[in-house]
Structures are given as C-alpha cells and as structure tokens.
Steps between C-alpha positions, in 0.01 A plus 500: 500500500279516812588141596868571469486805728287309752751216511793737536332695779406185694853350500620713796193394697590134453837564659335666801239234562530284811527124480193291569509313828317173514335397822349178607128502556544326835700786648268760351199316643664475842572873499142573398366282779716681756387833350130403523543367854669825606220710353239281672684544830508878457126506428407284797739694724323820389170351621662413835654848529164662426325290764769570758493873428123539519481286813760721670772239542775737388460712814770279648829561320619152596208348309577698184871412526419129534262520203766669286765247604281205403385671178853569375607134524306382190636772263853422618447130432364592155809715436724202575290289263524764227877531541535125454282490187541819300621462141553855383573836654160633393322210670704557816412871503130419454497251786715723720253784445209275598686393816567865589134587450390207716747601773360853477148362536613297802634816667161678488411431867796704626360844409153389612611439858293693757264639236170330580379394845325164547125502460227281639474335155864388496418132541239516221743673263766237566244221464380636166861506373549140614178394326608676178834318501371157607344395164836558331644242739304233318710571190834565673489365854795695651294817452292379794785622723383857433145410598622320811710800605207739457277269704751481785529880505120529495465266798731726705265798460324603819165608354401198296130417460417133568390435141829647371697284744313189380555592133867569569543161668323330209725679247806413709408132514435496125834670430689255718314210340596610149861550603527165677338320207743667259799409721378139517471484119839669459676257736338202326609630161859544617506158668371323187 
C-alpha cells in the first residue's frame, strides 16, 4: 500500500521535471578554463591594486581611471567568451555573476582615489608586488605584464634607494625576458 501511494504522489513530480541537457566536455572544459583564468586575473589584479594603494599611486585620479579601464577589459573579454559557450541558463547566470564580481573588483581603485599619499617606501612596495607576481610568470608568461607594469611605476618614484632601483631593474629585465621567451615559443608554435 505504501509503494502505491508513493508512486501516485511522485507522478505529478515527473511531469514537472526539466529535461536533461547534454553538454560536450570540450565546451565545459573551455568554459572552466576561462573561469579559472578570470579568477586568476582578479587575484593578481588585487595584488596590483594593493601595491598601488599602499604606495600612494591613487592620489592621481587619472592613474586610478587608467587602472580601472585596463582592469575592466579582461572581464569583458571573458563575458564575450561565456556568451559564446554557455549551454544552459543556469550556467550563463553563474558566469555572468562571476563577470559582474570581477568588474566590481576592477572598480575598487575609484573610491580609493586621493585616500593615501605617497610614502618614501612606495618604490619598495611596488617592487615587492612585482617580485610576488614574477614567479607566477614562469607558469603563465603573460602574467609578467603585471610585474613589468609595477616595475615601470616603481622606477618613476622620486625617492628610490639605489638597491631598490637595482632590484627593480633586475625584476624588469627578468619579466621582459620571460615575456619575450614566451612570445618566441608562441610564434614558433603557430608557425609550425
């Protein structure tokens, strides 16, 4: 008797259930790779934002606006990639939410403008951020662009100790070397 009532009560639920959508593993893997790359970008951009804030770079509103403009480009590219690859509405909402969060994280420098004046340790703070990011460039070479940018900003600081200037130049040369090597390998792979 219990089985019969269970079957009868579950029949309306079968009519309400949604169909199963099959997806190819290739598209799911591509979406996951874009998702992971976007989260890595947000994390590394947070390191750059922290270094720029504590070194007093956001005193200039033009600097913070440029940083936000460059930071918003990657989430917008990821949004285009997600639009091209989504398979269900739920997946689209998930990826759209991640893109909105990453755009929100990219907009953080705007309210921080004019909050912290530059200090005499600005070059060292920027150098430490570049050194933190540089080892990741060995795994994913385009990340060295973040390290290179921090080094160039550090070299423009007026109160830079000589040892910090030397370390910044060394980090800059290493970053450029990794990037050029990666570009050389990438061009050879495309040409082959």
